[in-house]
Coordinates of C-alpha atoms in Angstrom, one line a residue:
M14 CA 0.0 0.0 0.0
L15 CA 1.3 3.4 -1.0
T16 CA 2.1 6.2 1.4
Y17 CA 0.3 9.4 0.7
R18 CA 3.5 11.0 -0.4
E19 CA 4.1 8.2 -2.9
A20 CA 0.6 8.6 -4.2
Q21 CA 1.1 12.4 -4.5
G22 CA 4.3 11.8 -6.4
I23 CA 2.4 9.7 -9.0
L24 CA -0.2 12.5 -9.4
I25 CA 2.4 15.2 -9.8
G26 CA 3.9 13.1 -12.6
M27 CA 0.5 13.0 -14.3
A28 CA -0.1 16.7 -14.0
K29 CA -0.2 18.8 -17.1
S30 CA -1.8 22.1 -18.2
F31 CA -5.4 22.1 -19.4
G32 CA -4.4 24.8 -21.9
T33 CA -4.6 28.6 -21.8
E34 CA -7.2 31.2 -22.6
T35 CA -7.5 35.0 -22.6
V36 CA -9.9 36.5 -20.2
A37 CA -11.0 40.1 -19.4
L38 CA -9.3 41.5 -16.4
E39 CA -12.6 41.6 -14.6
Q40 CA -12.7 37.8 -14.8
A41 CA -9.1 37.1 -13.8
L42 CA -9.6 37.0 -10.0
G43 CA -8.6 33.6 -8.7
R44 CA -7.2 32.5 -12.0
V45 CA -3.5 31.5 -12.7
L46 CA -1.5 33.7 -15.0
A47 CA -0.1 31.8 -18.0
E48 CA 2.1 34.7 -19.3
P49 CA 4.8 36.9 -17.8
V50 CA 3.7 40.5 -17.3
I51 CA 6.2 43.1 -18.5
A52 CA 6.2 46.8 -17.4
D53 CA 5.0 48.9 -20.4
R54 CA 6.8 52.0 -19.0
D55 CA 8.7 53.3 -16.0
Y56 CA 6.7 53.3 -12.7
P57 CA 6.3 56.0 -11.5
P58 CA 6.3 57.2 -15.1
F59 CA 7.4 60.7 -13.9
N60 CA 8.9 62.3 -10.8
R61 CA 5.8 62.3 -8.6
A62 CA 5.1 64.5 -5.6
T63 CA 4.2 62.5 -2.6
M64 CA 3.0 65.4 -0.5
D65 CA 1.1 68.6 -1.0
G66 CA 3.7 71.3 -0.8
Y67 CA 6.1 73.4 -2.8
A68 CA 8.6 72.2 -5.4
I69 CA 11.9 74.1 -5.6
H70 CA 15.5 73.6 -6.8
S71 CA 17.5 72.5 -3.8
A72 CA 20.5 74.6 -5.0
D73 CA 18.5 77.7 -4.0
L74 CA 18.6 76.6 -0.3
Q75 CA 22.4 76.2 -0.6
K76 CA 22.5 79.8 -1.6
D77 CA 20.5 80.7 1.5
I78 CA 17.4 81.6 -0.5
L79 CA 14.5 81.0 1.8
E80 CA 11.8 83.2 0.2
F81 CA 10.2 82.1 -3.1
I82 CA 7.7 83.4 -5.6
V83 CA 5.0 80.9 -6.6
A84 CA 5.4 80.6 -10.4
E85 CA 2.7 78.1 -11.0
T86 CA 0.3 75.8 -9.3
I87 CA 0.4 72.2 -10.5
F88 CA -2.4 69.7 -10.0
A89 CA -2.2 65.9 -10.5
G90 CA -2.5 65.1 -14.2
Q91 CA -1.4 68.6 -15.2
V92 CA 1.6 69.3 -17.3
S93 CA 3.7 72.3 -16.2
T94 CA 4.2 75.1 -18.8
T95 CA 6.5 77.3 -16.7
S96 CA 10.3 77.0 -16.3
L97 CA 11.7 77.8 -12.8
A98 CA 14.1 80.6 -12.2
S99 CA 16.2 81.0 -9.0
G100 CA 13.9 82.2 -6.2
E101 CA 10.8 80.7 -7.7
C102 CA 8.8 77.6 -6.8
Y103 CA 5.8 75.5 -7.9
K104 CA 2.9 75.0 -5.6
I105 CA 2.2 71.3 -6.1
M106 CA -0.4 68.7 -5.2
T107 CA 0.1 65.0 -4.1
G108 CA 0.4 62.8 -7.2
A109 CA 1.4 65.7 -9.6
S110 CA 4.3 65.5 -11.9
V111 CA 7.3 67.4 -10.6
P112 CA 9.0 69.3 -13.5
T113 CA 12.6 68.7 -14.2
F114 CA 13.4 72.3 -13.0
A115 CA 12.7 71.2 -9.4
D116 CA 14.3 68.4 -7.3
L117 CA 12.8 69.0 -3.9
V118 CA 9.2 69.2 -2.5
I119 CA 8.8 70.9 0.9
R120 CA 5.6 70.1 2.8
R121 CA 3.0 72.8 3.3
E122 CA 3.5 72.3 7.1
D123 CA 7.2 73.5 6.7
I124 CA 6.5 76.8 5.0
I125 CA 4.7 80.1 5.5
E126 CA 2.7 81.4 2.5
K127 CA 1.6 85.0 2.1
D128 CA 0.7 87.2 -0.8
G129 CA 2.1 84.9 -3.5
F130 CA 5.3 84.3 -1.6
M131 CA 6.5 81.2 0.2
M132 CA 9.0 81.3 3.0
V133 CA 10.8 78.1 4.0
Q134 CA 11.1 77.5 7.8
P135 CA 14.6 76.4 9.0
G136 CA 15.3 72.7 8.7
Q137 CA 17.0 69.9 6.7
Y138 CA 15.7 69.5 3.2
P139 CA 17.7 66.9 1.2
A140 CA 17.3 66.8 -2.6
F141 CA 14.4 64.7 -3.8
Q142 CA 12.6 64.7 -0.5
H143 CA 8.9 63.9 -1.0
I144 CA 9.5 63.0 -4.6
A145 CA 8.9 59.4 -5.9
R146 CA 11.5 59.3 -8.7
Q147 CA 10.7 58.0 -12.2
G148 CA 11.3 54.3 -12.5
E149 CA 12.1 53.7 -8.8
D150 CA 9.3 51.0 -8.5
V151 CA 9.9 49.3 -11.8
K152 CA 11.7 50.1 -15.1
A153 CA 10.1 49.8 -18.6
G154 CA 10.6 46.3 -20.0
E155 CA 11.2 44.7 -16.6
R156 CA 9.4 41.5 -15.8
I157 CA 7.0 42.0 -12.9
I158 CA 4.8 38.9 -12.5
G159 CA 4.5 35.3 -13.4
P160 CA 3.6 33.1 -15.1
S161 CA 2.1 30.5 -12.7
V162 CA 0.9 33.1 -10.2
W163 CA -2.6 33.4 -8.7
C164 CA -4.5 36.6 -9.5
T165 CA -5.3 38.2 -6.2
P166 CA -7.1 41.6 -5.7
A167 CA -3.7 43.3 -5.3
M168 CA -2.5 41.7 -8.5
I169 CA -5.6 42.7 -10.4
S170 CA -4.8 46.3 -9.3
V171 CA -1.2 46.0 -10.6
L172 CA -2.4 44.5 -13.9
A173 CA -4.8 47.4 -14.3
A174 CA -2.1 49.9 -13.6
L175 CA 0.0 48.2 -16.3
G176 CA -2.8 48.6 -18.8
K177 CA -3.6 44.9 -19.0
A178 CA -7.3 45.0 -20.0
S179 CA -7.1 41.2 -20.6
V180 CA -4.7 38.5 -19.5
V181 CA -3.7 35.0 -20.6
V182 CA -4.6 32.5 -17.8
E183 CA -4.5 28.7 -17.3
K184 CA -7.7 27.1 -18.5
L185 CA -9.9 25.5 -15.9
P186 CA -10.5 21.8 -16.2
R187 CA -13.9 20.3 -17.2
V188 CA -14.9 18.3 -14.2
S189 CA -17.7 15.8 -13.8
L190 CA -18.9 15.0 -10.2
F191 CA -20.7 11.8 -9.2
T192 CA -21.9 10.8 -5.8
T193 CA -23.1 7.2 -5.1
G194 CA -25.1 5.2 -2.7
N195 CA -28.7 3.9 -2.3
E196 CA -28.8 5.4 1.2
V197 CA -28.1 8.9 -0.1
V198 CA -31.0 11.3 -1.0
A199 CA -31.2 14.8 -2.3
V200 CA -31.1 17.6 0.3
E201 CA -34.5 18.8 -0.6
K202 CA -36.2 15.4 -0.3
P203 CA -37.5 13.8 2.9
V204 CA -35.3 11.1 4.5
T205 CA -36.2 7.9 6.3
A206 CA -34.5 6.9 9.6
V207 CA -31.8 4.9 7.6
Q208 CA -31.0 7.4 4.9
I209 CA -28.6 10.4 4.7
R210 CA -28.7 13.6 2.7
N211 CA -26.2 14.2 -0.1
S212 CA -23.8 16.5 1.7
N213 CA -20.8 15.3 -0.3
S214 CA -22.2 16.8 -3.5
Y215 CA -22.2 20.2 -1.9
L216 CA -18.9 19.7 -0.1
L217 CA -17.1 18.7 -3.4
K218 CA -18.7 21.5 -5.4
S219 CA -17.6 24.0 -2.8
L220 CA -14.0 22.6 -2.8
L221 CA -13.9 22.9 -6.6
Q222 CA -15.4 26.4 -6.4
K223 CA -12.3 27.5 -4.4
W224 CA -10.4 26.8 -7.6
G225 CA -12.9 28.5 -9.8
V226 CA -14.2 25.2 -11.2
T227 CA -17.9 24.4 -11.7
P228 CA -18.7 20.8 -12.7
F229 CA -20.2 20.5 -16.2
L230 CA -21.9 17.3 -15.1
S231 CA -23.1 16.5 -11.6
E232 CA -25.2 13.3 -10.9
H233 CA -26.1 11.0 -8.0
I234 CA -26.0 7.4 -8.9
R235 CA -27.6 4.4 -7.2
D236 CA -25.5 1.3 -6.4
D237 CA -26.4 -0.3 -9.7
K238 CA -23.7 -1.5 -12.0
N239 CA -25.5 -0.6 -15.3
E240 CA -26.4 2.9 -14.0
L241 CA -22.8 3.4 -12.8
Y242 CA -21.4 2.2 -16.1
N243 CA -23.6 4.4 -18.2
I244 CA -23.2 7.6 -16.2
F245 CA -19.5 7.2 -15.7
Q246 CA -19.1 7.0 -19.4
Q247 CA -20.4 10.6 -19.7
G248 CA -17.5 11.8 -17.6
I249 CA -15.0 10.8 -20.3
K250 CA -15.9 14.1 -22.1
G251 CA -14.1 16.0 -19.4
D252 CA -10.6 16.4 -17.9
I253 CA -11.3 15.1 -14.4
I254 CA -13.9 12.8 -12.9
I255 CA -14.5 12.9 -9.2
I256 CA -16.5 10.1 -7.6
S257 CA -17.7 10.0 -4.0
G258 CA -18.4 6.6 -2.4
G259 CA -18.4 3.0 -3.5
V260 CA -14.7 2.4 -3.3
S261 CA -14.3 0.3 -0.2
A262 CA -14.7 -3.5 0.3
G263 CA -18.5 -3.7 0.7
D264 CA -20.7 -5.9 -1.4
A265 CA -22.2 -2.8 -3.1
D266 CA -18.9 -1.0 -3.6
Y267 CA -18.9 -1.4 -7.4
V268 CA -16.9 1.7 -8.4
P269 CA -13.4 0.0 -9.0
E270 CA -15.0 -2.8 -10.9
I271 CA -17.0 -0.5 -13.2
L272 CA -14.0 1.8 -13.8
A273 CA -11.9 -1.2 -14.9
S274 CA -14.7 -2.3 -17.3
L275 CA -14.6 1.2 -18.8
G276 CA -10.9 0.8 -19.5
V277 CA -9.7 3.2 -16.8
I278 CA -6.1 2.5 -16.0
K279 CA -5.5 2.2 -12.3
L280 CA -2.8 4.3 -10.7
F281 CA -3.4 3.2 -7.1
H282 CA -6.1 1.9 -4.9
K283 CA -5.8 2.3 -1.1
V284 CA -3.4 4.7 0.5
A285 CA -1.8 4.3 4.0
I286 CA -3.7 7.1 5.6
K287 CA -6.6 7.5 8.1
P288 CA -9.2 8.6 7.1
G289 CA -9.3 8.0 3.4
K290 CA -7.6 4.6 3.0
P291 CA -9.9 3.3 0.2
M292 CA -9.0 6.2 -2.1
W293 CA -8.8 5.1 -5.8
C294 CA -7.2 6.9 -8.6
G295 CA -6.7 6.2 -12.3
Y296 CA -7.1 7.7 -15.8
F297 CA -9.0 7.0 -19.0
P298 CA -6.9 6.2 -22.1
N299 CA -7.8 9.7 -23.4
G300 CA -6.1 11.2 -20.4
A301 CA -9.1 12.1 -18.2
M302 CA -8.2 11.7 -14.6
V303 CA -10.4 9.8 -12.2
F304 CA -10.5 10.4 -8.4
A305 CA -12.7 8.0 -6.5
L306 CA -12.9 9.3 -2.9
P307 CA -14.4 7.5 0.2
G308 CA -18.0 8.4 1.0
N309 CA -17.7 9.6 4.6
P310 CA -17.7 13.4 4.6
F311 CA -14.4 14.0 6.5
S312 CA -12.7 11.3 4.4
S313 CA -13.8 13.1 1.2
L314 CA -12.5 16.4 2.6
V315 CA -9.1 14.9 3.5
T316 CA -8.6 13.0 0.3
F317 CA -9.6 16.0 -1.9
T318 CA -7.2 18.2 0.1
L319 CA -4.3 15.7 -0.2
F320 CA -4.8 14.5 -3.7
V321 CA -7.1 16.5 -5.9
E322 CA -5.8 19.8 -4.8
I323 CA -2.1 18.9 -5.3
F324 CA -3.0 17.6 -8.8
L325 CA -4.8 20.8 -9.7
S326 CA -2.0 23.0 -8.3
H327 CA 0.6 21.2 -10.4
C328 CA -1.6 21.3 -13.5
F329 CA -1.7 25.1 -13.1
G330 CA 2.1 25.2 -12.7
C331 CA 1.9 26.4 -9.1
G332 CA 3.7 23.5 -7.4
D333 CA 2.8 22.1 -4.0
P334 CA 0.0 23.9 -2.0
G335 CA 1.5 25.6 1.0
I336 CA 2.1 23.5 4.1
R337 CA 3.0 25.2 7.4
T338 CA 4.8 23.7 10.4
L339 CA 3.0 24.8 13.5
P340 CA 3.3 24.0 17.3
F341 CA 0.6 21.5 18.4
M342 CA -1.5 22.9 21.2
G343 CA -2.9 19.6 22.5
H344 CA -2.2 15.9 23.2
R345 CA -3.1 13.1 20.8
S346 CA -2.4 9.4 20.7
K347 CA -3.1 6.9 17.9
K348 CA -3.2 3.1 17.6
S349 CA -2.9 2.8 13.8
D350 CA 0.4 2.4 11.9
V351 CA -0.5 4.8 9.1
D352 CA -0.3 8.6 8.7
E353 CA -3.4 10.1 10.3
F354 CA -5.0 13.5 9.5
F355 CA -7.2 15.3 11.9
P356 CA -9.1 18.6 12.0
V357 CA -7.4 21.6 13.8
S358 CA -8.3 25.2 14.4
L359 CA -5.7 28.0 14.6
Q360 CA -5.2 29.3 18.1
E361 CA -3.9 32.9 18.3
S362 CA -2.4 33.1 21.8
P363 CA -0.2 31.2 22.1
F364 CA -0.2 30.6 18.4
G365 CA -0.6 27.0 17.2
A366 CA -2.8 24.2 15.9
L367 CA -5.5 23.2 18.4
P368 CA -7.2 19.8 17.8
V369 CA -10.9 19.8 17.1
S370 CA -12.8 17.0 18.8
F371 CA -14.7 14.7 16.4
N372 CA -16.2 11.2 16.3
G373 CA -14.6 9.7 13.2
S374 CA -14.7 10.3 9.5
G375 CA -18.5 10.0 9.4
D376 CA -19.0 12.8 11.8
I377 CA -20.8 15.6 9.9
L378 CA -19.4 18.2 12.3
A379 CA -15.8 17.0 12.1
A380 CA -14.5 20.0 10.2
L381 CA -17.1 22.5 11.1
F382 CA -14.8 24.6 13.4
A383 CA -11.5 23.6 11.7
D384 CA -9.2 25.8 9.7
G385 CA -7.4 22.9 8.2
I386 CA -6.0 19.4 8.8
A387 CA -2.8 18.4 10.7
E388 CA -0.8 15.3 10.2
H389 CA 0.0 12.7 12.8
P390 CA 2.9 10.8 11.2
S391 CA 2.9 7.0 11.2
A392 CA 6.2 6.8 13.0
I393 CA 5.0 8.8 16.0
N394 CA 2.5 7.3 18.4
T395 CA 1.9 10.4 20.5
L396 CA 1.8 14.1 19.7
S397 CA 2.7 16.1 22.8
P398 CA 2.0 19.8 23.5
L399 CA 4.3 22.0 21.4
A400 CA 5.3 19.2 19.1
S401 CA 5.7 20.4 15.5
V402 CA 2.9 19.3 13.1
S403 CA 2.3 19.8 9.4
F404 CA -0.7 21.9 8.7
R405 CA -2.7 22.2 5.5
S406 CA -5.2 25.0 5.3
F407 CA -8.7 24.6 3.9
K408 CA -8.2 28.0 2.3
K409 CA -6.5 28.1 -1.1

């Protein structure tokens, strides 16, 4: 049986781009850039005043000139039309272009203005004070971003400032999602005492939505071989098929058998983890990946986080999702000989990972108050307070 790291290594080897597309900047949030972004000009593109004040030539102060005539008032976006003689200054606003005749901006608080004259109060005024110099942030032609970088709100702002009305991004995969089980009913329908509502459909759709993916096909399938065969066939049209349930060793766990009959090539079945051991993964000859996850809610969450997410991240060229090492703020023992994953919340003071109490992988509340999952390695029987644990956030 594979370790989860061995299984992840297989998935990383299978990862490849789903292609690229050009989208409007308004649609780029949460997408992955597929092109480098180059500065179209210097930034700032001119010497920019960072304060409301008065722009002068610093050499005048060295000549002990402290009284100046205001030659022109310059607002942001305005081009100066007046050259500056000795003893003259510009009244200038924040964000305005400082003409080449001036190399110093003195704050309004540091002067006295009266009758069109400005008098500088004693102090130290080095050249280029309160001026953002042209190109000090980035030079024209310089590579700024990407590729393989997530578009955050801050990046959207930068792209807009660079004049990128549209950007090339990684295409999102076409995903089909299937839940299985005779005991599972739609959320809106009544349930008997021995039935459960289809929470996994909503869980997995939400997890995919974090990546900007909406399934093109989503079906619930009864534990019927013909029905499973016919509906699984429809998923071949996509890039990824995700199946929930039917992968364990029960008499009605038909999923591995049906996938084999459809020609799916198995990569692995069962991983040395708890929860999530029955995880099954393979691919159709046309390249469509198949992830068959265990049906218990917390098992589905753990296996999606460990396997589907790492596959998606590498397909987008972003490498491994971030894993943090945190101090463990609790005590935990285990009896199994496999790597275990359990829900934790982030505690602020003292900072660390606090275990969340739950009643096994079928507990619908297991991850309700959790910020992510922590790993209890197979080689360690007991996690003591302040031990270091690997933490995987539920946030992207």
